[in-house]
Amino acid sequence: MGNETRDDRETPSVRRREMLGLPVALACGSAMLAGCGTTRQASSAATPTPSPEQADEVPVTPPEDLMREHGVLKRVLLIYREGIRRVNAGEQVPVQPLHAGAGIIRTFIEQYHEQLEERYVFPRLVKAGKLTDIVPVLVRQHQRGRVLTGRILDATAKPTPPQARSGLVADMAAFIRMYEPHEAREDTVVFPAMREVIPPKEFTEMAETFEDEEHRRFGAAGFTGVVGQVADIEKTLGIYDLNQFTPRV
């Protein structure tokens, strides 16, 4: 990112993970998420020879790539919402799941996804005179989000004392309030505008760049591995089953 700060927090290693039954994302901690992306699928470390079907696969376009990464962000926002609900209900703060979720925000969203936006997407739009009023706001929100993530990581690095719970809830709520409209505006306005300013050949090259960077940072499992880590956290909190969100009408 253009103004990236060195705010990487490390989570103390959770020992005896097998005894505690913690899923991969919680056991790895925020600083180790990239390396843990492949532990769920050890067999994927070796690159197999593509089958004819794989060779004919339709490539993921840059907007699709960025939008599906927003799906990861949305699922972490749900993790934050569950943390807020538990604190407001007087329950124990689920520090390990919240810390793991914030770690995914740090490594996958802020240090990867937002870097792609700030390096490859926003400058092209501004150069073309497109969305010049929105882009500065998006960049500023990236910067504010990193501050909030740093505070959430700090507050959940160890058991949260009672006097710090209100601040943690306020930071998670502020993060949710900002990023829900942020990602919605990008999905509906910013990413569609990419097609208007980027020639087809460069569009294809950008897709390859995004894929290469994804696997360089997160290993062979890439996006799929990160989604698996989020699912592990959801299961720990009891919010993985999609059916529970279906209203009874």
mmCIF file of N, CA, C and O in Angstrom, residues 49-149:
data_model
loop_
_atom_site.group_PDB
_atom_site.id
_atom_site.type_symbol
_atom_site.label_atom_id
_atom_site.label_comp_id
_atom_site.label_asym_id
_atom_site.label_seq_id
_atom_site.Cartn_x
_atom_site.Cartn_y
_atom_site.Cartn_z
ATOM 1 N N THR A 49 0.088 -31.922 -12.866
ATOM 2 C CA THR A 49 -0.059 -31.601 -14.283
ATOM 3 C C THR A 49 -1.517 -31.295 -14.577
ATOM 4 O O THR A 49 -2.393 -32.085 -14.230
ATOM 5 N N PRO A 50 -1.817 -30.119 -15.160
ATOM 6 C CA PRO A 50 -3.215 -29.759 -15.403
ATOM 7 C C PRO A 50 -3.906 -30.759 -16.307
ATOM 8 O O PRO A 50 -3.331 -31.243 -17.280
ATOM 9 N N SER A 51 -5.131 -31.088 -15.969
ATOM 10 C CA SER A 51 -5.941 -31.953 -16.816
ATOM 11 C C SER A 51 -6.466 -31.132 -17.983
ATOM 12 O O SER A 51 -6.438 -29.912 -17.956
ATOM 13 N N PRO A 52 -6.966 -31.799 -19.049
ATOM 14 C CA PRO A 52 -7.540 -31.044 -20.166
ATOM 15 C C PRO A 52 -8.652 -30.112 -19.722
ATOM 16 O O PRO A 52 -8.800 -29.016 -20.245
ATOM 17 N N GLU A 53 -9.448 -30.565 -18.721
ATOM 18 C CA GLU A 53 -10.520 -29.708 -18.241
ATOM 19 C C GLU A 53 -9.963 -28.460 -17.571
ATOM 20 O O GLU A 53 -10.460 -27.349 -17.752
ATOM 21 N N GLN A 54 -8.880 -28.629 -16.760
ATOM 22 C CA GLN A 54 -8.277 -27.493 -16.087
ATOM 23 C C GLN A 54 -7.651 -26.534 -17.088
ATOM 24 O O GLN A 54 -7.674 -25.315 -16.903
ATOM 25 N N ALA A 55 -7.073 -27.081 -18.144
ATOM 26 C CA ALA A 55 -6.434 -26.233 -19.136
ATOM 27 C C ALA A 55 -7.443 -25.335 -19.835
ATOM 28 O O ALA A 55 -7.102 -24.254 -20.326
ATOM 29 N N ASP A 56 -8.698 -25.774 -19.897
ATOM 30 C CA ASP A 56 -9.738 -25.007 -20.569
ATOM 31 C C ASP A 56 -10.544 -24.144 -19.612
ATOM 32 O O ASP A 56 -11.565 -23.568 -19.995
ATOM 33 N N GLU A 57 -10.131 -24.045 -18.347
ATOM 34 C CA GLU A 57 -10.872 -23.259 -17.382
ATOM 35 C C GLU A 57 -10.907 -21.786 -17.773
ATOM 36 O O GLU A 57 -9.924 -21.235 -18.284
ATOM 37 N N VAL A 58 -12.051 -21.147 -17.519
ATOM 38 C CA VAL A 58 -12.174 -19.715 -17.766
ATOM 39 C C VAL A 58 -11.419 -18.974 -16.663
ATOM 40 O O VAL A 58 -11.668 -19.207 -15.476
ATOM 41 N N PRO A 59 -10.478 -18.095 -17.007
ATOM 42 C CA PRO A 59 -9.699 -17.406 -15.980
ATOM 43 C C PRO A 59 -10.566 -16.460 -15.160
ATOM 44 O O PRO A 59 -11.565 -15.928 -15.644
ATOM 45 N N VAL A 60 -10.167 -16.256 -13.914
ATOM 46 C CA VAL A 60 -10.852 -15.316 -13.041
ATOM 47 C C VAL A 60 -10.431 -13.905 -13.434
ATOM 48 O O VAL A 60 -9.245 -13.593 -13.487
ATOM 49 N N THR A 61 -11.388 -13.043 -13.719
ATOM 50 C CA THR A 61 -11.069 -11.670 -14.105
ATOM 51 C C THR A 61 -10.691 -10.855 -12.869
ATOM 52 O O THR A 61 -11.067 -11.210 -11.744
ATOM 53 N N PRO A 62 -9.957 -9.745 -13.041
ATOM 54 C CA PRO A 62 -9.587 -8.925 -11.880
ATOM 55 C C PRO A 62 -10.772 -8.465 -11.033
ATOM 56 O O PRO A 62 -10.713 -8.579 -9.801
ATOM 57 N N PRO A 63 -11.888 -7.956 -11.630
ATOM 58 C CA PRO A 63 -13.011 -7.571 -10.769
ATOM 59 C C PRO A 63 -13.587 -8.752 -9.990
ATOM 60 O O PRO A 63 -13.922 -8.617 -8.805
ATOM 61 N N GLU A 64 -13.691 -9.916 -10.645
ATOM 62 C CA GLU A 64 -14.202 -11.098 -9.950
ATOM 63 C C GLU A 64 -13.275 -11.489 -8.814
ATOM 64 O O GLU A 64 -13.724 -11.863 -7.716
ATOM 65 N N ASP A 65 -11.976 -11.405 -9.058
ATOM 66 C CA ASP A 65 -10.992 -11.737 -8.036
ATOM 67 C C ASP A 65 -11.169 -10.833 -6.816
ATOM 68 O O ASP A 65 -11.220 -11.297 -5.668
ATOM 69 N N LEU A 66 -11.278 -9.536 -7.067
ATOM 70 C CA LEU A 66 -11.413 -8.575 -5.969
ATOM 71 C C LEU A 66 -12.748 -8.745 -5.247
ATOM 72 O O LEU A 66 -12.818 -8.618 -4.019
ATOM 73 N N MET A 67 -13.816 -9.049 -5.999
ATOM 74 C CA MET A 67 -15.130 -9.209 -5.379
ATOM 75 C C MET A 67 -15.187 -10.448 -4.488
ATOM 76 O O MET A 67 -15.794 -10.424 -3.416
ATOM 77 N N ARG A 68 -14.565 -11.535 -4.912
ATOM 78 C CA ARG A 68 -14.609 -12.733 -4.072
ATOM 79 C C ARG A 68 -13.758 -12.525 -2.813
ATOM 80 O O ARG A 68 -14.057 -13.102 -1.765
ATOM 81 N N GLU A 69 -12.716 -11.708 -2.920
ATOM 82 C CA GLU A 69 -11.954 -11.355 -1.721
ATOM 83 C C GLU A 69 -12.806 -10.522 -0.769
ATOM 84 O O GLU A 69 -12.663 -10.615 0.455
ATOM 85 N N HIS A 70 -13.709 -9.719 -1.325
ATOM 86 C CA HIS A 70 -14.661 -9.008 -0.481
ATOM 87 C C HIS A 70 -15.555 -9.982 0.266
ATOM 88 O O HIS A 70 -16.030 -9.689 1.368
ATOM 89 N N GLY A 71 -15.805 -11.151 -0.327
ATOM 90 C CA GLY A 71 -16.581 -12.166 0.372
ATOM 91 C C GLY A 71 -15.893 -12.622 1.647
ATOM 92 O O GLY A 71 -16.545 -12.874 2.668
ATOM 93 N N VAL A 72 -14.557 -12.736 1.601
ATOM 94 C CA VAL A 72 -13.794 -13.065 2.815
ATOM 95 C C VAL A 72 -13.985 -11.961 3.849
ATOM 96 O O VAL A 72 -14.219 -12.224 5.037
ATOM 97 N N LEU A 73 -13.880 -10.708 3.406
ATOM 98 C CA LEU A 73 -14.067 -9.584 4.315
ATOM 99 C C LEU A 73 -15.447 -9.626 4.959
ATOM 100 O O LEU A 73 -15.583 -9.450 6.181
ATOM 101 N N LYS A 74 -16.487 -9.878 4.169
ATOM 102 C CA LYS A 74 -17.851 -9.938 4.708
ATOM 103 C C LYS A 74 -17.968 -11.012 5.793
ATOM 104 O O LYS A 74 -18.651 -10.806 6.811
ATOM 105 N N ARG A 75 -17.317 -12.141 5.588
ATOM 106 C CA ARG A 75 -17.418 -13.214 6.568
ATOM 107 C C ARG A 75 -16.677 -12.871 7.857
ATOM 108 O O ARG A 75 -17.106 -13.270 8.952
ATOM 109 N N VAL A 76 -15.595 -12.109 7.763
ATOM 110 C CA VAL A 76 -14.929 -11.665 8.988
ATOM 111 C C VAL A 76 -15.777 -10.613 9.698
ATOM 112 O O VAL A 76 -15.809 -10.560 10.935
ATOM 113 N N LEU A 77 -16.478 -9.782 8.940
ATOM 114 C CA LEU A 77 -17.389 -8.825 9.580
ATOM 115 C C LEU A 77 -18.456 -9.564 10.382
ATOM 116 O O LEU A 77 -18.864 -9.107 11.453
ATOM 117 N N LEU A 78 -18.898 -10.718 9.881
ATOM 118 C CA LEU A 78 -19.856 -11.527 10.626
ATOM 119 C C LEU A 78 -19.223 -12.062 11.911
ATOM 120 O O LEU A 78 -19.884 -12.138 12.959
ATOM 121 N N ILE A 79 -17.951 -12.419 11.840
ATOM 122 C CA ILE A 79 -17.224 -12.857 13.039
ATOM 123 C C ILE A 79 -17.169 -11.718 14.051
ATOM 124 O O ILE A 79 -17.392 -11.920 15.255
ATOM 125 N N TYR A 80 -16.884 -10.506 13.584
ATOM 126 C CA TYR A 80 -16.882 -9.344 14.474
ATOM 127 C C TYR A 80 -18.261 -9.127 15.094
ATOM 128 O O TYR A 80 -18.379 -8.813 16.292
ATOM 129 N N ARG A 81 -19.322 -9.284 14.290
ATOM 130 C CA ARG A 81 -20.673 -9.097 14.812
ATOM 131 C C ARG A 81 -20.972 -10.096 15.930
ATOM 132 O O ARG A 81 -21.610 -9.751 16.932
ATOM 133 N N GLU A 82 -20.512 -11.328 15.758
ATOM 134 C CA GLU A 82 -20.730 -12.325 16.794
ATOM 135 C C GLU A 82 -19.949 -11.961 18.057
ATOM 136 O O GLU A 82 -20.438 -12.149 19.175
ATOM 137 N N GLY A 83 -18.745 -11.433 17.886
ATOM 138 C CA GLY A 83 -17.985 -10.979 19.043
ATOM 139 C C GLY A 83 -18.702 -9.861 19.777
ATOM 140 O O GLY A 83 -18.772 -9.855 21.025
ATOM 141 N N ILE A 84 -19.239 -8.911 19.042
ATOM 142 C CA ILE A 84 -19.987 -7.807 19.643
ATOM 143 C C ILE A 84 -21.205 -8.335 20.386
ATOM 144 O O ILE A 84 -21.509 -7.913 21.511
ATOM 145 N N ARG A 85 -21.925 -9.272 19.769
ATOM 146 C CA ARG A 85 -23.124 -9.830 20.400
ATOM 147 C C ARG A 85 -22.785 -10.478 21.731
ATOM 148 O O ARG A 85 -23.495 -10.279 22.738
ATOM 149 N N ARG A 86 -21.696 -11.233 21.761
ATOM 150 C CA ARG A 86 -21.325 -11.938 22.988
ATOM 151 C C ARG A 86 -20.919 -10.965 24.084
ATOM 152 O O ARG A 86 -21.290 -11.138 25.251
ATOM 153 N N VAL A 87 -20.147 -9.944 23.728
ATOM 154 C CA VAL A 87 -19.737 -8.964 24.739
ATOM 155 C C VAL A 87 -20.955 -8.235 25.285
ATOM 156 O O VAL A 87 -21.105 -8.051 26.498
ATOM 157 N N ASN A 88 -21.848 -7.802 24.399
ATOM 158 C CA ASN A 88 -23.040 -7.071 24.838
ATOM 159 C C ASN A 88 -23.965 -7.942 25.678
ATOM 160 O O ASN A 88 -24.740 -7.420 26.496
ATOM 161 N N ALA A 89 -23.887 -9.260 25.473
ATOM 162 C CA ALA A 89 -24.709 -10.187 26.259
ATOM 163 C C ALA A 89 -24.041 -10.564 27.577
ATOM 164 O O ALA A 89 -24.592 -11.370 28.345
ATOM 165 N N GLY A 90 -22.882 -9.995 27.848
ATOM 166 C CA GLY A 90 -22.181 -10.276 29.090
ATOM 167 C C GLY A 90 -21.403 -11.571 29.072
ATOM 168 O O GLY A 90 -20.965 -12.043 30.128
ATOM 169 N N GLU A 91 -21.220 -12.151 27.892
ATOM 170 C CA GLU A 91 -20.461 -13.390 27.788
ATOM 171 C C GLU A 91 -18.960 -13.102 27.710
ATOM 172 O O GLU A 91 -18.526 -11.967 27.556
ATOM 173 N N GLN A 92 -18.171 -14.161 27.795
ATOM 174 C CA GLN A 92 -16.724 -14.031 27.709
ATOM 175 C C GLN A 92 -16.320 -13.574 26.309
ATOM 176 O O GLN A 92 -16.894 -14.012 25.308
ATOM 177 N N VAL A 93 -15.329 -12.699 26.229
ATOM 178 C CA VAL A 93 -14.847 -12.231 24.936
ATOM 179 C C VAL A 93 -14.127 -13.381 24.225
ATOM 180 O O VAL A 93 -13.172 -13.941 24.769
ATOM 181 N N PRO A 94 -14.539 -13.754 23.013
ATOM 182 C CA PRO A 94 -13.862 -14.844 22.285
ATOM 183 C C PRO A 94 -12.582 -14.321 21.636
ATOM 184 O O PRO A 94 -12.511 -14.130 20.421
ATOM 185 N N VAL A 95 -11.553 -14.106 22.451
ATOM 186 C CA VAL A 95 -10.374 -13.396 21.972
ATOM 187 C C VAL A 95 -9.641 -14.139 20.856
ATOM 188 O O VAL A 95 -9.166 -13.506 19.897
ATOM 189 N N GLN A 96 -9.535 -15.461 20.965
ATOM 190 C CA GLN A 96 -8.789 -16.189 19.937
ATOM 191 C C GLN A 96 -9.466 -16.119 18.565
ATOM 192 O O GLN A 96 -8.808 -15.818 17.560
ATOM 193 N N PRO A 97 -10.771 -16.382 18.468
ATOM 194 C CA PRO A 97 -11.411 -16.228 17.160
ATOM 195 C C PRO A 97 -11.366 -14.805 16.623
ATOM 196 O O PRO A 97 -11.139 -14.595 15.425
ATOM 197 N N LEU A 98 -11.565 -13.821 17.483
ATOM 198 C CA LEU A 98 -11.520 -12.431 17.031
ATOM 199 C C LEU A 98 -10.119 -12.045 16.579
ATOM 200 O O LEU A 98 -9.950 -11.339 15.573
ATOM 201 N N HIS A 99 -9.119 -12.524 17.297
ATOM 202 C CA HIS A 99 -7.742 -12.212 16.916
ATOM 203 C C HIS A 99 -7.391 -12.864 15.587
ATOM 204 O O HIS A 99 -6.731 -12.253 14.738
ATOM 205 N N ALA A 100 -7.840 -14.106 15.408
ATOM 206 C CA ALA A 100 -7.586 -14.790 14.143
ATOM 207 C C ALA A 100 -8.302 -14.084 12.995
ATOM 208 O O ALA A 100 -7.756 -13.942 11.893
ATOM 209 N N GLY A 101 -9.536 -13.624 13.231
ATOM 210 C CA GLY A 101 -10.263 -12.893 12.203
ATOM 211 C C GLY A 101 -9.575 -11.590 11.846
ATOM 212 O O GLY A 101 -9.434 -11.243 10.665
ATOM 213 N N ALA A 102 -9.127 -10.862 12.866
ATOM 214 C CA ALA A 102 -8.408 -9.621 12.610
ATOM 215 C C ALA A 102 -7.088 -9.891 11.892
ATOM 216 O O ALA A 102 -6.634 -9.073 11.078
ATOM 217 N N GLY A 103 -6.472 -11.034 12.176
ATOM 218 C CA GLY A 103 -5.242 -11.405 11.479
ATOM 219 C C GLY A 103 -5.480 -11.625 9.993
ATOM 220 O O GLY A 103 -4.644 -11.273 9.159
ATOM 221 N N ILE A 104 -6.629 -12.202 9.649
ATOM 222 C CA ILE A 104 -6.963 -12.380 8.236
ATOM 223 C C ILE A 104 -7.215 -11.019 7.578
ATOM 224 O O ILE A 104 -6.802 -10.786 6.438
ATOM 225 N N ILE A 105 -7.885 -10.120 8.301
ATOM 226 C CA ILE A 105 -8.066 -8.758 7.781
ATOM 227 C C ILE A 105 -6.703 -8.128 7.506
ATOM 228 O O ILE A 105 -6.482 -7.514 6.454
ATOM 229 N N ARG A 106 -5.780 -8.292 8.448
ATOM 230 C CA ARG A 106 -4.456 -7.676 8.301
ATOM 231 C C ARG A 106 -3.706 -8.233 7.092
ATOM 232 O O ARG A 106 -3.222 -7.486 6.245
ATOM 233 N N THR A 107 -3.593 -9.564 7.028
ATOM 234 C CA THR A 107 -2.728 -10.160 6.014
ATOM 235 C C THR A 107 -3.388 -10.274 4.650
ATOM 236 O O THR A 107 -2.755 -10.007 3.624
ATOM 237 N N PHE A 108 -4.670 -10.656 4.637
ATOM 238 C CA PHE A 108 -5.324 -10.922 3.351
ATOM 239 C C PHE A 108 -6.005 -9.692 2.764
ATOM 240 O O PHE A 108 -5.947 -9.475 1.550
ATOM 241 N N ILE A 109 -6.636 -8.897 3.610
ATOM 242 C CA ILE A 109 -7.349 -7.722 3.113
ATOM 243 C C ILE A 109 -6.424 -6.515 3.025
ATOM 244 O O ILE A 109 -6.262 -5.901 1.955
ATOM 245 N N GLU A 110 -5.804 -6.136 4.115
ATOM 246 C CA GLU A 110 -5.037 -4.885 4.139
ATOM 247 C C GLU A 110 -3.692 -4.994 3.428
ATOM 248 O O GLU A 110 -3.320 -4.105 2.655
ATOM 249 N N GLN A 111 -2.965 -6.069 3.689
ATOM 250 C CA GLN A 111 -1.622 -6.177 3.124
ATOM 251 C C GLN A 111 -1.601 -6.831 1.747
ATOM 252 O O GLN A 111 -0.545 -6.862 1.113
ATOM 253 N N TYR A 112 -2.729 -7.326 1.290
ATOM 254 C CA TYR A 112 -2.789 -7.943 -0.038
ATOM 255 C C TYR A 112 -3.882 -7.310 -0.905
ATOM 256 O O TYR A 112 -3.594 -6.614 -1.877
ATOM 257 N N HIS A 113 -5.128 -7.519 -0.563
ATOM 258 C CA HIS A 113 -6.244 -7.027 -1.372
ATOM 259 C C HIS A 113 -6.180 -5.515 -1.579
ATOM 260 O O HIS A 113 -6.283 -5.018 -2.713
ATOM 261 N N GLU A 114 -5.997 -4.773 -0.511
ATOM 262 C CA GLU A 114 -5.964 -3.314 -0.637
ATOM 263 C C GLU A 114 -4.710 -2.831 -1.361
ATOM 264 O O GLU A 114 -4.743 -1.789 -2.031
ATOM 265 N N GLN A 115 -3.639 -3.575 -1.256
ATOM 266 C CA GLN A 115 -2.443 -3.236 -2.023
ATOM 267 C C GLN A 115 -2.722 -3.333 -3.518
ATOM 268 O O GLN A 115 -2.274 -2.488 -4.298
ATOM 269 N N LEU A 116 -3.450 -4.381 -3.923
ATOM 270 C CA LEU A 116 -3.798 -4.522 -5.330
ATOM 271 C C LEU A 116 -4.645 -3.342 -5.791
ATOM 272 O O LEU A 116 -4.424 -2.783 -6.872
ATOM 273 N N GLU A 117 -5.611 -2.968 -4.990
ATOM 274 C CA GLU A 117 -6.468 -1.840 -5.349
ATOM 275 C C GLU A 117 -5.661 -0.548 -5.482
ATOM 276 O O GLU A 117 -5.821 0.208 -6.450
ATOM 277 N N GLU A 118 -4.795 -0.306 -4.510
ATOM 278 C CA GLU A 118 -4.054 0.961 -4.487
ATOM 279 C C GLU A 118 -2.954 1.010 -5.540
ATOM 280 O O GLU A 118 -2.558 2.099 -5.978
ATOM 281 N N ARG A 119 -2.476 -0.136 -5.945
ATOM 282 C CA ARG A 119 -1.394 -0.159 -6.939
ATOM 283 C C ARG A 119 -1.902 -0.272 -8.369
ATOM 284 O O ARG A 119 -1.348 0.372 -9.274
ATOM 285 N N TYR A 120 -2.957 -1.078 -8.578
ATOM 286 C CA TYR A 120 -3.366 -1.386 -9.946
ATOM 287 C C TYR A 120 -4.708 -0.774 -10.366
ATOM 288 O O TYR A 120 -4.937 -0.575 -11.556
ATOM 289 N N VAL A 121 -5.589 -0.540 -9.418
ATOM 290 C CA VAL A 121 -6.943 -0.102 -9.770
ATOM 291 C C VAL A 121 -7.113 1.403 -9.639
ATOM 292 O O VAL A 121 -7.441 2.100 -10.608
ATOM 293 N N PHE A 122 -6.903 1.929 -8.451
ATOM 294 C CA PHE A 122 -7.158 3.346 -8.207
ATOM 295 C C PHE A 122 -6.354 4.271 -9.119
ATOM 296 O O PHE A 122 -6.915 5.231 -9.677
ATOM 297 N N PRO A 123 -5.039 4.031 -9.302
ATOM 298 C CA PRO A 123 -4.275 4.947 -10.177
ATOM 299 C C PRO A 123 -4.805 4.983 -11.609
ATOM 300 O O PRO A 123 -4.805 6.048 -12.246
ATOM 301 N N ARG A 124 -5.251 3.836 -12.121
ATOM 302 C CA ARG A 124 -5.764 3.806 -13.497
ATOM 303 C C ARG A 124 -7.048 4.617 -13.613
ATOM 304 O O ARG A 124 -7.286 5.299 -14.622
ATOM 305 N N LEU A 125 -7.894 4.536 -12.611
ATOM 306 C CA LEU A 125 -9.132 5.297 -12.629
ATOM 307 C C LEU A 125 -8.855 6.795 -12.561
ATOM 308 O O LEU A 125 -9.445 7.589 -13.307
ATOM 309 N N VAL A 126 -7.971 7.190 -11.670
ATOM 310 C CA VAL A 126 -7.648 8.607 -11.516
ATOM 311 C C VAL A 126 -7.008 9.157 -12.781
ATOM 312 O O VAL A 126 -7.334 10.262 -13.244
ATOM 313 N N LYS A 127 -6.094 8.391 -13.359
ATOM 314 C CA LYS A 127 -5.436 8.818 -14.594
ATOM 315 C C LYS A 127 -6.446 9.032 -15.718
ATOM 316 O O LYS A 127 -6.288 9.947 -16.549
ATOM 317 N N ALA A 128 -7.498 8.228 -15.733
ATOM 318 C CA ALA A 128 -8.535 8.345 -16.768
ATOM 319 C C ALA A 128 -9.599 9.378 -16.401
ATOM 320 O O ALA A 128 -10.552 9.583 -17.159
ATOM 321 N N GLY A 129 -9.448 10.018 -15.244
ATOM 322 C CA GLY A 129 -10.427 11.005 -14.810
ATOM 323 C C GLY A 129 -11.722 10.403 -14.300
ATOM 324 O O GLY A 129 -12.746 11.073 -14.260
ATOM 325 N N LYS A 130 -11.669 9.126 -13.891
ATOM 326 C CA LYS A 130 -12.854 8.421 -13.410
ATOM 327 C C LYS A 130 -12.868 8.347 -11.873
ATOM 328 O O LYS A 130 -11.839 8.069 -11.251
ATOM 329 N N LEU A 131 -14.014 8.617 -11.299
ATOM 330 C CA LEU A 131 -14.249 8.429 -9.860
ATOM 331 C C LEU A 131 -13.218 9.173 -9.010
ATOM 332 O O LEU A 131 -12.801 8.688 -7.958
ATOM 333 N N THR A 132 -12.814 10.331 -9.456
ATOM 334 C CA THR A 132 -11.788 11.087 -8.727
ATOM 335 C C THR A 132 -12.290 11.601 -7.384
ATOM 336 O O THR A 132 -11.477 11.975 -6.529
ATOM 337 N N ASP A 133 -13.609 11.613 -7.190
ATOM 338 C CA ASP A 133 -14.151 12.023 -5.897
ATOM 339 C C ASP A 133 -14.214 10.866 -4.912
ATOM 340 O O ASP A 133 -14.127 11.063 -3.695
ATOM 341 N N ILE A 134 -14.343 9.643 -5.435
ATOM 342 C CA ILE A 134 -14.505 8.467 -4.574
ATOM 343 C C ILE A 134 -13.162 7.871 -4.164
ATOM 344 O O ILE A 134 -12.982 7.463 -3.007
ATOM 345 N N VAL A 135 -12.208 7.819 -5.072
ATOM 346 C CA VAL A 135 -10.940 7.146 -4.804
ATOM 347 C C VAL A 135 -10.235 7.687 -3.560
ATOM 348 O O VAL A 135 -9.774 6.899 -2.716
ATOM 349 N N PRO A 136 -10.110 9.010 -3.376
ATOM 350 C CA PRO A 136 -9.437 9.489 -2.159
ATOM 351 C C PRO A 136 -10.138 9.042 -0.875
ATOM 352 O O PRO A 136 -9.478 8.771 0.133
ATOM 353 N N VAL A 137 -11.457 8.945 -0.919
ATOM 354 C CA VAL A 137 -12.202 8.479 0.253
ATOM 355 C C VAL A 137 -11.880 7.019 0.530
ATOM 356 O O VAL A 137 -11.663 6.618 1.681
ATOM 357 N N LEU A 138 -11.827 6.203 -0.515
ATOM 358 C CA LEU A 138 -11.514 4.788 -0.342
ATOM 359 C C LEU A 138 -10.116 4.599 0.247
ATOM 360 O O LEU A 138 -9.911 3.770 1.139
ATOM 361 N N VAL A 139 -9.151 5.367 -0.242
ATOM 362 C CA VAL A 139 -7.785 5.267 0.279
ATOM 363 C C VAL A 139 -7.747 5.687 1.749
ATOM 364 O O VAL A 139 -7.096 5.031 2.583
ATOM 365 N N ARG A 140 -8.454 6.764 2.084
ATOM 366 C CA ARG A 140 -8.477 7.207 3.480
ATOM 367 C C ARG A 140 -9.125 6.156 4.372
ATOM 368 O O ARG A 140 -8.671 5.923 5.507
ATOM 369 N N GLN A 141 -10.154 5.500 3.875
ATOM 370 C CA GLN A 141 -10.792 4.449 4.657
ATOM 371 C C GLN A 141 -9.872 3.240 4.838
ATOM 372 O O GLN A 141 -9.895 2.603 5.898
ATOM 373 N N HIS A 142 -9.073 2.932 3.830
ATOM 374 C CA HIS A 142 -8.061 1.886 4.003
ATOM 375 C C HIS A 142 -7.143 2.235 5.174
ATOM 376 O O HIS A 142 -6.826 1.383 6.018
ATOM 377 N N GLN A 143 -6.710 3.477 5.217
ATOM 378 C CA GLN A 143 -5.778 3.905 6.261
ATOM 379 C C GLN A 143 -6.429 3.843 7.640
ATOM 380 O O GLN A 143 -5.811 3.379 8.613
ATOM 381 N N ARG A 144 -7.672 4.299 7.732
ATOM 382 C CA ARG A 144 -8.372 4.257 9.025
ATOM 383 C C ARG A 144 -8.634 2.808 9.439
ATOM 384 O O ARG A 144 -8.569 2.479 10.626
ATOM 385 N N GLY A 145 -8.928 1.957 8.464
ATOM 386 C CA GLY A 145 -9.162 0.557 8.779
ATOM 387 C C GLY A 145 -7.950 -0.111 9.386
ATOM 388 O O GLY A 145 -8.069 -0.932 10.304
ATOM 389 N N ARG A 146 -6.763 0.251 8.897
ATOM 390 C CA ARG A 146 -5.538 -0.337 9.445
ATOM 391 C C ARG A 146 -5.335 0.059 10.896
ATOM 392 O O ARG A 146 -4.841 -0.730 11.716
ATOM 393 N N VAL A 147 -5.715 1.279 11.226
ATOM 394 C CA VAL A 147 -5.628 1.716 12.622
ATOM 395 C C VAL A 147 -6.566 0.887 13.499
ATOM 396 O O VAL A 147 -6.180 0.398 14.570
ATOM 397 N N LEU A 148 -7.800 0.715 13.045
ATOM 398 C CA LEU A 148 -8.768 -0.073 13.810
ATOM 399 C C LEU A 148 -8.310 -1.526 13.948
ATOM 400 O O LEU A 148 -8.418 -2.123 15.027
ATOM 401 N N THR A 149 -7.799 -2.094 12.868
ATOM 402 C CA THR A 149 -7.329 -3.486 12.933
ATOM 403 C C THR A 149 -6.193 -3.621 13.932
ATOM 404 O O THR A 149 -6.143 -4.599 14.696
#
